[in-house]
Amino acid sequence: MSKIVVISGHPNLKESMANSKIINILSTLDKIHIRCLDELYPDYNIDIPTEQSALQSADLIIFQFPLYWSTYPAIMKKWFDDVFTYNFAFGPEGDKLKGKKVILSITAGATAESYNEGDFNFMPLDKYLESALHPLKAAQVDLVDNIVTFNMNSDVNEGGNVDTVNRLVIEHADRVKAAISNTLNG
């Protein structure tokens, strides 16, 4: 059985509706190890050897995070900065993650349409994700899927809808589970 490592980049999972439910659903799968960065590193002091070891032992890595200003939250950015080091993830001997299977699992509070030129987010999501994907490309991982679900805003004061988010969480988690199955069994 393959080992799956999920890196949860939500900065406060206890206050999250969508990401916490997705993590709870994924935690029921076999051979899955979930690393919640907000719980492990509330002080942002990342244990680099432990994180690198977790990545190296994985057959599949899933990055689960909400979009914050069209990229990952600060704790995940810090995690990438600290963990994806020279001669580990890139550089002459930086092949420790080369070929590792990776799935991005992203929630977005905004609508898909807001990621059009001239709309609230100014440009397509793919453009924003280019810089977010840079460490993964440098590490030469195999990005097997990029799962994004929009409208994941449950705050009614911001136009969100709890029922919609609950439905979308199930759909999103099902897509992640299908991607896991396709990656490991396909």
PDB file of C-alpha atoms in Angstrom:
ATOM      1  CA  MET A   1       0.000   0.000   0.000  1.00  0.00           C
ATOM      2  CA  SER A   2       1.301   3.431  -0.906  1.00  0.00           C
ATOM      3  CA  LYS A   3       1.998   6.135   1.638  1.00  0.00           C
ATOM      4  CA  ILE A   4       0.207   9.447   1.124  1.00  0.00           C
ATOM      5  CA  VAL A   5       1.324  12.638   2.854  1.00  0.00           C
ATOM      6  CA  VAL A   6      -1.029  15.613   2.996  1.00  0.00           C
ATOM      7  CA  ILE A   7       0.447  19.015   3.770  1.00  0.00           C
ATOM      8  CA  SER A   8      -2.356  21.199   5.107  1.00  0.00           C
ATOM      9  CA  GLY A   9      -1.482  24.853   4.652  1.00  0.00           C
ATOM     10  CA  HIS A  10      -4.523  26.475   6.207  1.00  0.00           C
ATOM     11  CA  PRO A  11      -3.265  28.984   8.804  1.00  0.00           C
ATOM     12  CA  ASN A  12      -6.059  28.180  11.272  1.00  0.00           C
ATOM     13  CA  LEU A  13      -7.775  24.911  10.446  1.00  0.00           C
ATOM     14  CA  LYS A  14     -10.025  25.100  13.527  1.00  0.00           C
ATOM     15  CA  GLU A  15     -11.711  28.177  12.044  1.00  0.00           C
ATOM     16  CA  SER A  16     -11.984  26.723   8.567  1.00  0.00           C
ATOM     17  CA  MET A  17     -15.125  25.161   7.270  1.00  0.00           C
ATOM     18  CA  ALA A  18     -14.067  23.847   3.868  1.00  0.00           C
ATOM     19  CA  ASN A  19     -10.446  22.872   4.483  1.00  0.00           C
ATOM     20  CA  SER A  20     -11.117  21.273   7.867  1.00  0.00           C
ATOM     21  CA  LYS A  21     -13.899  19.125   6.403  1.00  0.00           C
ATOM     22  CA  ILE A  22     -11.734  18.099   3.456  1.00  0.00           C
ATOM     23  CA  ILE A  23      -8.923  17.143   5.848  1.00  0.00           C
ATOM     24  CA  ASN A  24     -11.389  15.159   7.991  1.00  0.00           C
ATOM     25  CA  ILE A  25     -12.637  13.248   4.952  1.00  0.00           C
ATOM     26  CA  LEU A  26      -9.106  12.515   3.718  1.00  0.00           C
ATOM     27  CA  SER A  27      -8.031  11.373   7.182  1.00  0.00           C
ATOM     28  CA  THR A  28     -10.339   8.352   6.838  1.00  0.00           C
ATOM     29  CA  LEU A  29      -8.290   6.930   3.963  1.00  0.00           C
ATOM     30  CA  ASP A  30      -5.730   4.158   4.459  1.00  0.00           C
ATOM     31  CA  LYS A  31      -2.011   4.946   4.560  1.00  0.00           C
ATOM     32  CA  ILE A  32      -2.580   8.702   4.782  1.00  0.00           C
ATOM     33  CA  HIS A  33      -0.494  10.943   7.013  1.00  0.00           C
ATOM     34  CA  ILE A  34      -1.759  14.497   7.461  1.00  0.00           C
ATOM     35  CA  ARG A  35       0.601  17.269   8.485  1.00  0.00           C
ATOM     36  CA  CYS A  36      -1.356  20.345   9.633  1.00  0.00           C
ATOM     37  CA  LEU A  37       1.164  23.159   9.502  1.00  0.00           C
ATOM     38  CA  ASP A  38      -0.895  25.454  11.745  1.00  0.00           C
ATOM     39  CA  GLU A  39      -0.862  22.868  14.540  1.00  0.00           C
ATOM     40  CA  LEU A  40       2.710  21.697  14.049  1.00  0.00           C
ATOM     41  CA  TYR A  41       4.232  25.154  13.666  1.00  0.00           C
ATOM     42  CA  PRO A  42       2.077  27.875  15.242  1.00  0.00           C
ATOM     43  CA  ASP A  43       5.295  29.850  15.736  1.00  0.00           C
ATOM     44  CA  TYR A  44       6.328  29.286  12.072  1.00  0.00           C
ATOM     45  CA  ASN A  45       9.490  27.541  13.276  1.00  0.00           C
ATOM     46  CA  ILE A  46       9.525  24.685  10.737  1.00  0.00           C
ATOM     47  CA  ASP A  47      11.325  21.435  11.600  1.00  0.00           C
ATOM     48  CA  ILE A  48      13.127  21.081   8.274  1.00  0.00           C
ATOM     49  CA  PRO A  49      14.586  17.548   8.678  1.00  0.00           C
ATOM     50  CA  THR A  50      11.218  16.160   9.814  1.00  0.00           C
ATOM     51  CA  GLU A  51       9.366  17.766   6.910  1.00  0.00           C
ATOM     52  CA  GLN A  52      11.945  16.654   4.367  1.00  0.00           C
ATOM     53  CA  SER A  53      11.805  13.118   5.742  1.00  0.00           C
ATOM     54  CA  ALA A  54       7.997  13.091   5.507  1.00  0.00           C
ATOM     55  CA  LEU A  55       8.192  14.124   1.854  1.00  0.00           C
ATOM     56  CA  GLN A  56      10.866  11.591   1.005  1.00  0.00           C
ATOM     57  CA  SER A  57       8.882   8.744   2.568  1.00  0.00           C
ATOM     58  CA  ALA A  58       5.742   9.581   0.571  1.00  0.00           C
ATOM     59  CA  ASP A  59       4.622   7.900  -2.605  1.00  0.00           C
ATOM     60  CA  LEU A  60       2.092  10.691  -3.143  1.00  0.00           C
ATOM     61  CA  ILE A  61       2.099  14.230  -1.738  1.00  0.00           C
ATOM     62  CA  ILE A  62      -1.050  16.332  -1.548  1.00  0.00           C
ATOM     63  CA  PHE A  63      -0.910  20.040  -0.843  1.00  0.00           C
ATOM     64  CA  GLN A  64      -4.252  21.128   0.647  1.00  0.00           C
ATOM     65  CA  PHE A  65      -4.729  24.869   1.063  1.00  0.00           C
ATOM     66  CA  PRO A  66      -7.091  27.798   0.609  1.00  0.00           C
ATOM     67  CA  LEU A  67      -6.193  30.550  -1.803  1.00  0.00           C
ATOM     68  CA  TYR A  68      -5.037  33.633   0.057  1.00  0.00           C
ATOM     69  CA  TRP A  69      -4.667  36.539  -2.333  1.00  0.00           C
ATOM     70  CA  SER A  70      -4.447  33.993  -5.151  1.00  0.00           C
ATOM     71  CA  THR A  71      -1.622  31.894  -3.725  1.00  0.00           C
ATOM     72  CA  TYR A  72      -1.002  29.750  -0.668  1.00  0.00           C
ATOM     73  CA  PRO A  73      -1.175  31.165   2.878  1.00  0.00           C
ATOM     74  CA  ALA A  74       1.910  32.557   4.635  1.00  0.00           C
ATOM     75  CA  ILE A  75       2.551  29.436   6.714  1.00  0.00           C
ATOM     76  CA  MET A  76       2.728  27.296   3.574  1.00  0.00           C
ATOM     77  CA  LYS A  77       4.957  29.859   1.839  1.00  0.00           C
ATOM     78  CA  LYS A  78       7.299  29.754   4.851  1.00  0.00           C
ATOM     79  CA  TRP A  79       7.171  25.974   4.777  1.00  0.00           C
ATOM     80  CA  PHE A  80       8.232  25.915   1.109  1.00  0.00           C
ATOM     81  CA  ASP A  81      10.943  28.502   1.784  1.00  0.00           C
ATOM     82  CA  ASP A  82      12.387  26.414   4.605  1.00  0.00           C
ATOM     83  CA  VAL A  83      11.844  22.853   3.348  1.00  0.00           C
ATOM     84  CA  PHE A  84      12.635  23.141  -0.374  1.00  0.00           C
ATOM     85  CA  THR A  85      16.323  23.795   0.198  1.00  0.00           C
ATOM     86  CA  TYR A  86      19.355  23.778  -2.057  1.00  0.00           C
ATOM     87  CA  ASN A  87      20.623  20.241  -2.672  1.00  0.00           C
ATOM     88  CA  PHE A  88      17.347  18.850  -1.337  1.00  0.00           C
ATOM     89  CA  ALA A  89      14.700  20.133  -3.755  1.00  0.00           C
ATOM     90  CA  PHE A  90      16.949  21.847  -6.292  1.00  0.00           C
ATOM     91  CA  GLY A  91      20.604  22.376  -7.115  1.00  0.00           C
ATOM     92  CA  PRO A  92      23.262  19.914  -8.280  1.00  0.00           C
ATOM     93  CA  GLU A  93      22.213  17.283  -5.706  1.00  0.00           C
ATOM     94  CA  GLY A  94      18.654  18.541  -5.255  1.00  0.00           C
ATOM     95  CA  ASP A  95      16.856  15.535  -6.618  1.00  0.00           C
ATOM     96  CA  LYS A  96      15.330  14.194  -3.399  1.00  0.00           C
ATOM     97  CA  LEU A  97      11.765  14.853  -4.632  1.00  0.00           C
ATOM     98  CA  LYS A  98      12.336  14.257  -8.326  1.00  0.00           C
ATOM     99  CA  GLY A  99       9.485  12.271  -9.808  1.00  0.00           C
ATOM    100  CA  LYS A 100       7.363  12.312  -6.627  1.00  0.00           C
ATOM    101  CA  LYS A 101       3.669  12.348  -7.472  1.00  0.00           C
ATOM    102  CA  VAL A 102       1.930  15.542  -6.326  1.00  0.00           C
ATOM    103  CA  ILE A 103      -1.691  16.669  -6.219  1.00  0.00           C
ATOM    104  CA  LEU A 104      -2.696  20.262  -5.517  1.00  0.00           C
ATOM    105  CA  SER A 105      -6.005  20.502  -3.668  1.00  0.00           C
ATOM    106  CA  ILE A 106      -7.116  24.127  -3.530  1.00  0.00           C
ATOM    107  CA  THR A 107     -10.183  25.866  -2.168  1.00  0.00           C
ATOM    108  CA  ALA A 108     -11.143  29.372  -3.259  1.00  0.00           C
ATOM    109  CA  GLY A 109     -13.770  31.582  -1.695  1.00  0.00           C
ATOM    110  CA  ALA A 110     -14.177  33.621  -4.862  1.00  0.00           C
ATOM    111  CA  THR A 111     -16.027  32.616  -7.993  1.00  0.00           C
ATOM    112  CA  ALA A 112     -14.271  31.151 -11.010  1.00  0.00           C
ATOM    113  CA  GLU A 113     -15.480  34.132 -13.038  1.00  0.00           C
ATOM    114  CA  SER A 114     -13.644  36.546 -10.738  1.00  0.00           C
ATOM    115  CA  TYR A 115     -10.398  35.140 -12.143  1.00  0.00           C
ATOM    116  CA  ASN A 116     -10.912  36.773 -15.533  1.00  0.00           C
ATOM    117  CA  GLU A 117      -9.063  39.795 -16.819  1.00  0.00           C
ATOM    118  CA  GLY A 118     -10.889  42.908 -15.748  1.00  0.00           C
ATOM    119  CA  ASP A 119     -12.714  41.194 -12.890  1.00  0.00           C
ATOM    120  CA  PHE A 120     -11.942  41.302  -9.151  1.00  0.00           C
ATOM    121  CA  ASN A 121      -8.876  39.012  -9.310  1.00  0.00           C
ATOM    122  CA  PHE A 122      -7.582  40.637 -12.518  1.00  0.00           C
ATOM    123  CA  MET A 123      -6.226  37.558 -14.287  1.00  0.00           C
ATOM    124  CA  PRO A 124      -6.735  33.807 -14.654  1.00  0.00           C
ATOM    125  CA  LEU A 125      -5.911  31.619 -11.654  1.00  0.00           C
ATOM    126  CA  ASP A 126      -3.298  29.758 -13.703  1.00  0.00           C
ATOM    127  CA  LYS A 127      -1.273  32.975 -13.919  1.00  0.00           C
ATOM    128  CA  TYR A 128      -1.304  33.357 -10.135  1.00  0.00           C
ATOM    129  CA  LEU A 129      -0.367  29.737  -9.614  1.00  0.00           C
ATOM    130  CA  GLU A 130       2.729  30.004 -11.827  1.00  0.00           C
ATOM    131  CA  SER A 131       4.786  31.457  -8.983  1.00  0.00           C
ATOM    132  CA  ALA A 132       3.195  29.123  -6.429  1.00  0.00           C
ATOM    133  CA  LEU A 133       4.212  26.161  -8.595  1.00  0.00           C
ATOM    134  CA  HIS A 134       7.812  27.312  -8.957  1.00  0.00           C
ATOM    135  CA  PRO A 135       9.200  25.289  -6.011  1.00  0.00           C
ATOM    136  CA  LEU A 136       7.437  22.171  -7.282  1.00  0.00           C
ATOM    137  CA  LYS A 137       8.806  22.632 -10.780  1.00  0.00           C
ATOM    138  CA  ALA A 138      12.291  23.278  -9.417  1.00  0.00           C
ATOM    139  CA  ALA A 139      12.033  20.044  -7.430  1.00  0.00           C
ATOM    140  CA  GLN A 140      11.024  18.179 -10.613  1.00  0.00           C
ATOM    141  CA  VAL A 141       7.970  16.576  -9.048  1.00  0.00           C
ATOM    142  CA  ASP A 142       5.273  14.986 -11.169  1.00  0.00           C
ATOM    143  CA  LEU A 143       2.197  17.216 -10.770  1.00  0.00           C
ATOM    144  CA  VAL A 144      -0.511  14.668 -11.529  1.00  0.00           C
ATOM    145  CA  ASP A 145      -3.571  16.779 -10.717  1.00  0.00           C
ATOM    146  CA  ASN A 146      -4.624  20.289  -9.782  1.00  0.00           C
ATOM    147  CA  ILE A 147      -8.025  20.277  -8.096  1.00  0.00           C
ATOM    148  CA  VAL A 148      -9.571  23.694  -7.505  1.00  0.00           C
ATOM    149  CA  THR A 149     -13.043  24.366  -6.156  1.00  0.00           C
ATOM    150  CA  PHE A 150     -14.421  27.902  -6.205  1.00  0.00           C
ATOM    151  CA  ASN A 151     -17.285  29.409  -4.144  1.00  0.00           C
ATOM    152  CA  MET A 152     -15.921  27.869  -0.930  1.00  0.00           C
ATOM    153  CA  ASN A 153     -16.929  30.885   1.131  1.00  0.00           C
ATOM    154  CA  SER A 154     -19.269  30.060   4.011  1.00  0.00           C
ATOM    155  CA  ASP A 155     -19.331  33.582   5.506  1.00  0.00           C
ATOM    156  CA  VAL A 156     -22.797  34.994   4.801  1.00  0.00           C
ATOM    157  CA  ASN A 157     -21.437  38.487   5.534  1.00  0.00           C
ATOM    158  CA  GLU A 158     -19.208  38.086   2.484  1.00  0.00           C
ATOM    159  CA  GLY A 159     -21.863  36.587   0.233  1.00  0.00           C
ATOM    160  CA  GLY A 160     -21.057  32.998   1.164  1.00  0.00           C
ATOM    161  CA  ASN A 161     -23.443  30.107   1.655  1.00  0.00           C
ATOM    162  CA  VAL A 162     -22.951  27.283   4.173  1.00  0.00           C
ATOM    163  CA  ASP A 163     -25.114  24.800   2.249  1.00  0.00           C
ATOM    164  CA  THR A 164     -23.184  25.446  -0.948  1.00  0.00           C
ATOM    165  CA  VAL A 165     -19.861  24.967   0.834  1.00  0.00           C
ATOM    166  CA  ASN A 166     -21.026  21.731   2.451  1.00  0.00           C
ATOM    167  CA  ARG A 167     -22.020  20.365  -0.962  1.00  0.00           C
ATOM    168  CA  LEU A 168     -18.807  21.568  -2.621  1.00  0.00           C
ATOM    169  CA  VAL A 169     -16.637  20.063   0.140  1.00  0.00           C
ATOM    170  CA  ILE A 170     -18.039  16.593  -0.591  1.00  0.00           C
ATOM    171  CA  GLU A 171     -17.553  17.071  -4.346  1.00  0.00           C
ATOM    172  CA  HIS A 172     -14.017  18.371  -3.830  1.00  0.00           C
ATOM    173  CA  ALA A 173     -13.047  15.519  -1.496  1.00  0.00           C
ATOM    174  CA  ASP A 174     -14.490  13.004  -3.971  1.00  0.00           C
ATOM    175  CA  ARG A 175     -12.340  14.528  -6.726  1.00  0.00           C
ATOM    176  CA  VAL A 176      -9.247  14.291  -4.505  1.00  0.00           C
ATOM    177  CA  LYS A 177     -10.029  10.656  -3.635  1.00  0.00           C
ATOM    178  CA  ALA A 178     -10.503   9.860  -7.337  1.00  0.00           C
ATOM    179  CA  ALA A 179      -7.169  11.544  -8.148  1.00  0.00           C
ATOM    180  CA  ILE A 180      -5.479   9.487  -5.421  1.00  0.00           C
ATOM    181  CA  SER A 181      -6.966   6.284  -6.792  1.00  0.00           C
ATOM    182  CA  ASN A 182      -6.050   7.161 -10.385  1.00  0.00           C
ATOM    183  CA  THR A 183      -2.502   8.056  -9.368  1.00  0.00           C
ATOM    184  CA  LEU A 184      -1.781   5.038  -7.221  1.00  0.00           C
ATOM    185  CA  ASN A 185      -3.801   2.439  -9.117  1.00  0.00           C
ATOM    186  CA  GLY A 186      -3.780   3.801 -12.660  1.00  0.00           C
TER     187      GLY A 186
END
